[in-house]
Amino acid sequence: MYREEILLQNYQAVCASLEQAAKRAGRDPREITLLAVTKYAQDEDVLALLKRGVLAAVGESRVQQAWARWQEDPRFRQFSHVKKHFIGHLQTNKAAKAALLFDSVDSVDSPETIQALAKHVPAGKILRVLVQVKLTHKETQSGLPLAQARHLATQARGAFENIDVCGYMAVAPQGADVSTLRALFRPLAKAFKTDFANHPSAQLSLGMSEDFEIAVEEGSTLPRIGSLLFK
Ligand SMILES: *Cc1c(COP(=O)(O)O)cnc(C)c1O
């Protein structure tokens, strides 16, 4: 089989699983957007899916790499309608490029990061941000504990004209079983519903290749999927 067919099959399989997970939870599949994580994918693979017109949103975790691809490479630049999300750890010295390139920064975890972004958002643009929530106590996990994340979201909402705080993002621990995942996702989904009830385009970004079906059952609106799409 040609590589392009494999990629399309991967994509269709992911969409089918997303739809089934939504239906199991009594949700409308149309309220879920697939965030295709392209950070490890080959240029040719990403371009193949872009040309088929199936990608609405992509996720990158390195500013430099994302810049070279989506800003400087003409093969990618023509797909400027595809929403670009930053999902990695943002160093403040990369905030200027990030504010320019991305439509959404989904991994914000400090007031300083939001301020740095706000300083560099170009005139006329509104940058969306999600506050990253830490689901475990592991030192290596990014994000804020839920209570602090909610506090940051509340404080930052409406504080900057060019920043739209839209919801929460979180990464579940690898290899967690289903009941652990549900127990981690559920309180966050509940907080999201409360805190962003009045936001017209709020997003809860939970779930990766390994756990997106549980995440969607628990309310994720923006699962982030890389390895399953580009395998
Ligand atoms: C890499 C990455 C993903 C995608 O992970 P897969 O397991 O390849 O689907 C999702 N979210 C974040 C924050 C990532 O860094």
Short mmCIF file of C-alpha atoms and ligand atoms in Angstrom, two decimals:
data_model
loop_
_atom_site.label_atom_id
_atom_site.label_comp_id
_atom_site.label_asym_id
_atom_site.label_seq_id
_atom_site.Cartn_x
_atom_site.Cartn_y
_atom_site.Cartn_z
CA MET A 1 0.00 0.00 0.00
CA TYR A 2 1.12 3.55 -0.68
CA ARG A 3 2.10 5.60 2.32
CA GLU A 4 -0.70 8.06 1.59
CA GLU A 5 -3.32 5.31 1.80
CA ILE A 6 -1.93 4.12 5.12
CA LEU A 7 -2.10 7.64 6.50
CA LEU A 8 -5.65 8.09 5.32
CA GLN A 9 -6.62 4.76 6.87
CA ASN A 10 -5.01 5.78 10.16
CA TYR A 11 -6.94 9.02 10.05
CA GLN A 12 -10.23 7.30 9.27
CA ALA A 13 -9.71 4.75 12.04
CA VAL A 14 -9.04 7.52 14.57
CA CYS A 15 -12.15 9.41 13.45
CA ALA A 16 -14.28 6.28 13.74
CA SER A 17 -12.99 5.62 17.27
CA LEU A 18 -13.60 9.23 18.25
CA GLU A 19 -17.14 9.06 16.95
CA GLN A 20 -17.88 5.82 18.76
CA ALA A 21 -16.45 7.15 22.02
CA ALA A 22 -18.60 10.27 21.69
CA LYS A 23 -21.72 8.22 21.05
CA ARG A 24 -21.04 5.92 24.02
CA ALA A 25 -21.06 9.02 26.17
CA GLY A 26 -24.17 10.46 24.52
CA ARG A 27 -22.18 13.29 23.02
CA ASP A 28 -22.41 14.89 19.59
CA PRO A 29 -19.21 13.93 17.70
CA ARG A 30 -19.29 17.33 16.00
CA GLU A 31 -18.33 19.02 19.25
CA ILE A 32 -14.97 17.22 19.13
CA THR A 33 -11.99 18.45 17.10
CA LEU A 34 -9.09 16.17 16.36
CA LEU A 35 -5.79 17.89 17.12
CA ALA A 36 -3.27 16.13 14.89
CA VAL A 37 0.05 16.18 16.72
CA THR A 38 2.64 16.62 14.00
CA LYS A 39 5.74 17.13 16.17
CA TYR A 40 7.35 13.77 15.31
CA ALA A 41 5.80 13.32 11.88
CA GLN A 42 7.71 13.52 8.60
CA ASP A 43 6.99 16.60 6.49
CA GLU A 44 5.76 14.40 3.63
CA ASP A 45 3.29 12.60 5.90
CA VAL A 46 1.83 15.83 7.25
CA LEU A 47 1.63 17.29 3.74
CA ALA A 48 -0.19 14.20 2.48
CA LEU A 49 -2.97 14.68 5.04
CA LEU A 50 -3.04 18.45 4.56
CA LYS A 51 -3.53 17.97 0.82
CA ARG A 52 -6.44 15.64 1.47
CA GLY A 53 -7.97 18.49 3.44
CA VAL A 54 -8.68 16.37 6.51
CA LEU A 55 -6.69 18.29 9.12
CA ALA A 56 -8.40 21.19 10.86
CA ALA A 57 -5.89 21.62 13.68
CA VAL A 58 -2.29 20.60 14.30
CA GLY A 59 -0.16 20.49 17.45
CA GLU A 60 3.56 21.22 17.73
CA SER A 61 5.73 21.16 20.83
CA ARG A 62 8.86 23.00 19.69
CA VAL A 63 8.61 26.63 18.66
CA GLN A 64 11.73 26.56 16.50
CA GLN A 65 10.72 23.46 14.57
CA ALA A 66 7.16 24.67 14.16
CA TRP A 67 8.41 28.03 12.88
CA ALA A 68 10.65 26.43 10.27
CA ARG A 69 7.78 24.30 9.07
CA TRP A 70 4.64 26.45 9.25
CA GLN A 71 6.15 29.91 8.76
CA GLU A 72 9.14 29.39 6.50
CA ASP A 73 8.35 26.36 4.37
CA PRO A 74 6.17 27.38 1.40
CA ARG A 75 4.77 23.84 1.13
CA PHE A 76 3.21 24.32 4.56
CA ARG A 77 2.50 28.03 4.46
CA GLN A 78 -0.27 27.57 1.92
CA PHE A 79 -2.27 25.73 4.61
CA SER A 80 -2.56 28.82 6.79
CA HIS A 81 -6.24 28.08 7.49
CA VAL A 82 -5.23 25.03 9.56
CA LYS A 83 -5.24 26.01 13.24
CA LYS A 84 -1.83 25.73 14.84
CA HIS A 85 -1.65 24.80 18.51
CA PHE A 86 1.41 24.90 20.72
CA ILE A 87 1.37 21.98 23.16
CA GLY A 88 4.92 21.93 24.57
CA HIS A 89 6.62 23.77 27.37
CA LEU A 90 6.95 27.42 26.41
CA GLN A 91 10.14 29.22 27.41
CA THR A 92 9.54 32.94 27.86
CA ASN A 93 12.23 33.81 25.33
CA LYS A 94 10.20 31.99 22.66
CA ALA A 95 6.97 33.82 23.49
CA ALA A 96 7.34 36.38 20.69
CA LYS A 97 7.56 33.74 17.96
CA ALA A 98 4.84 31.66 19.57
CA ALA A 99 2.45 34.62 19.78
CA LEU A 100 3.01 35.29 16.10
CA LEU A 101 2.82 31.76 14.76
CA PHE A 102 0.19 29.94 16.80
CA ASP A 103 -3.56 30.33 16.93
CA SER A 104 -3.63 28.74 20.36
CA VAL A 105 -1.10 28.07 23.12
CA ASP A 106 -2.51 25.09 25.01
CA SER A 107 0.19 24.68 27.64
CA VAL A 108 0.15 27.89 29.67
CA ASP A 109 0.98 27.40 33.34
CA SER A 110 2.02 30.78 34.76
CA PRO A 111 0.92 34.42 34.73
CA GLU A 112 4.38 35.29 33.39
CA THR A 113 3.86 33.16 30.30
CA ILE A 114 0.51 34.79 29.60
CA GLN A 115 2.01 38.26 30.08
CA ALA A 116 4.92 37.43 27.78
CA LEU A 117 2.52 36.20 25.11
CA ALA A 118 0.22 39.21 25.47
CA LYS A 119 3.17 41.54 24.94
CA HIS A 120 3.87 40.00 21.53
CA VAL A 121 0.47 39.20 20.00
CA PRO A 122 0.34 41.15 16.73
CA ALA A 123 -2.23 43.92 16.38
CA GLY A 124 -5.67 42.65 15.43
CA LYS A 125 -5.01 39.08 16.55
CA ILE A 126 -6.52 37.37 19.55
CA LEU A 127 -4.45 34.47 20.82
CA ARG A 128 -6.33 31.61 22.41
CA VAL A 129 -4.75 29.93 25.43
CA LEU A 130 -5.54 26.88 27.55
CA VAL A 131 -4.24 26.52 31.08
CA GLN A 132 -2.34 23.27 31.57
CA VAL A 133 -3.41 21.20 34.53
CA LYS A 134 -1.10 18.74 36.24
CA LEU A 135 -2.85 15.45 36.91
CA THR A 136 -0.23 13.72 39.05
CA HIS A 137 2.28 14.78 41.67
CA LYS A 138 5.25 13.73 39.55
CA GLU A 139 7.93 16.41 39.39
CA THR A 140 8.40 15.86 35.67
CA GLN A 141 4.79 16.72 34.80
CA SER A 142 4.13 20.23 33.55
CA GLY A 143 1.12 22.28 34.51
CA LEU A 144 -0.54 23.50 37.68
CA PRO A 145 -2.55 21.55 40.23
CA LEU A 146 -6.26 21.97 39.45
CA ALA A 147 -7.02 24.58 42.11
CA GLN A 148 -4.13 26.78 40.99
CA ALA A 149 -4.99 26.29 37.33
CA ARG A 150 -8.55 27.46 38.00
CA HIS A 151 -7.22 30.46 39.86
CA LEU A 152 -4.91 31.39 36.97
CA ALA A 153 -7.73 30.96 34.44
CA THR A 154 -10.03 33.20 36.46
CA GLN A 155 -7.36 35.86 36.94
CA ALA A 156 -6.25 35.91 33.33
CA ARG A 157 -9.70 35.94 31.76
CA GLY A 158 -10.48 39.44 30.65
CA ALA A 159 -7.13 40.73 31.86
CA PHE A 160 -5.66 41.07 28.36
CA GLU A 161 -7.45 42.34 25.27
CA ASN A 162 -5.48 40.07 22.97
CA ILE A 163 -5.63 36.85 25.00
CA ASP A 164 -8.67 34.58 25.13
CA VAL A 165 -8.47 32.03 27.93
CA CYS A 166 -10.58 29.18 26.56
CA GLY A 167 -10.18 26.18 28.82
CA TYR A 168 -7.87 23.51 30.18
CA MET A 169 -5.37 21.00 28.84
CA ALA A 170 -3.84 18.02 30.61
CA VAL A 171 -1.60 15.02 29.95
CA ALA A 172 -2.46 11.77 31.71
CA PRO A 173 0.30 9.55 33.13
CA GLN A 174 1.48 6.87 30.71
CA GLY A 175 0.14 3.39 31.18
CA ALA A 176 -2.59 4.34 33.65
CA ASP A 177 -5.55 1.95 33.76
CA VAL A 178 -9.05 2.96 32.78
CA SER A 179 -10.37 3.63 36.26
CA THR A 180 -7.34 5.74 37.15
CA LEU A 181 -7.76 7.74 33.94
CA ARG A 182 -11.43 8.37 34.64
CA ALA A 183 -10.65 9.42 38.19
CA LEU A 184 -8.06 11.90 36.89
CA PHE A 185 -10.14 13.28 34.01
CA ARG A 186 -13.47 13.61 35.81
CA PRO A 187 -12.76 16.39 38.33
CA LEU A 188 -11.07 18.40 35.59
CA ALA A 189 -14.02 17.97 33.23
CA LYS A 190 -16.34 19.08 36.00
CA ALA A 191 -14.26 22.18 36.74
CA PHE A 192 -14.12 22.96 33.02
CA LYS A 193 -17.91 22.79 32.70
CA THR A 194 -18.34 25.15 35.62
CA ASP A 195 -15.59 27.61 34.76
CA PHE A 196 -16.18 27.87 31.01
CA ALA A 197 -19.95 27.42 30.84
CA ASN A 198 -20.37 30.86 29.29
CA HIS A 199 -17.49 30.69 26.84
CA PRO A 200 -18.73 30.23 23.26
CA SER A 201 -15.73 28.24 22.02
CA ALA A 202 -14.34 26.67 25.17
CA GLN A 203 -12.02 23.68 24.88
CA LEU A 204 -11.04 20.83 27.15
CA SER A 205 -7.98 19.14 25.66
CA LEU A 206 -7.62 15.65 27.13
CA GLY A 207 -6.43 12.42 25.57
CA MET A 208 -3.53 11.21 23.44
CA SER A 209 -3.12 8.12 21.25
CA GLU A 210 -3.13 5.85 24.26
CA ASP A 211 -6.13 7.22 26.15
CA PHE A 212 -8.23 9.42 23.85
CA GLU A 213 -11.29 7.19 23.91
CA ILE A 214 -11.61 7.44 27.69
CA ALA A 215 -10.84 11.17 27.45
CA VAL A 216 -13.64 11.71 24.95
CA GLU A 217 -16.05 9.68 27.06
CA GLU A 218 -15.14 11.99 29.93
CA GLY A 219 -15.75 15.18 27.97
CA SER A 220 -12.64 16.07 25.98
CA THR A 221 -13.35 18.41 23.05
CA LEU A 222 -9.80 18.45 21.66
CA PRO A 223 -7.96 15.12 21.88
CA ARG A 224 -4.31 15.37 20.75
CA ILE A 225 -3.26 12.45 18.61
CA GLY A 226 0.17 11.87 17.09
CA SER A 227 1.52 8.34 16.93
CA LEU A 228 -1.77 6.70 15.90
CA LEU A 229 -2.10 9.04 12.93
CA PHE A 230 1.46 8.93 11.68
CA LYS A 231 2.43 5.32 12.47
C1 LIG B 1 3.41 14.34 21.81
C2 LIG B 1 2.21 14.82 22.50
C3 LIG B 1 0.94 14.29 22.19
C4 LIG B 1 0.73 13.16 21.19
O1 LIG B 1 1.07 11.95 21.75
P1 LIG B 1 0.77 10.57 21.00
O2 LIG B 1 0.86 9.56 22.09
O3 LIG B 1 1.82 10.43 19.97
O4 LIG B 1 -0.59 10.65 20.44
C5 LIG B 1 -0.15 14.83 22.84
N1 LIG B 1 -0.03 15.81 23.76
C6 LIG B 1 1.17 16.34 24.10
C7 LIG B 1 1.22 17.41 25.12
C8 LIG B 1 2.32 15.86 23.48
O5 LIG B 1 3.51 16.38 23.83
#
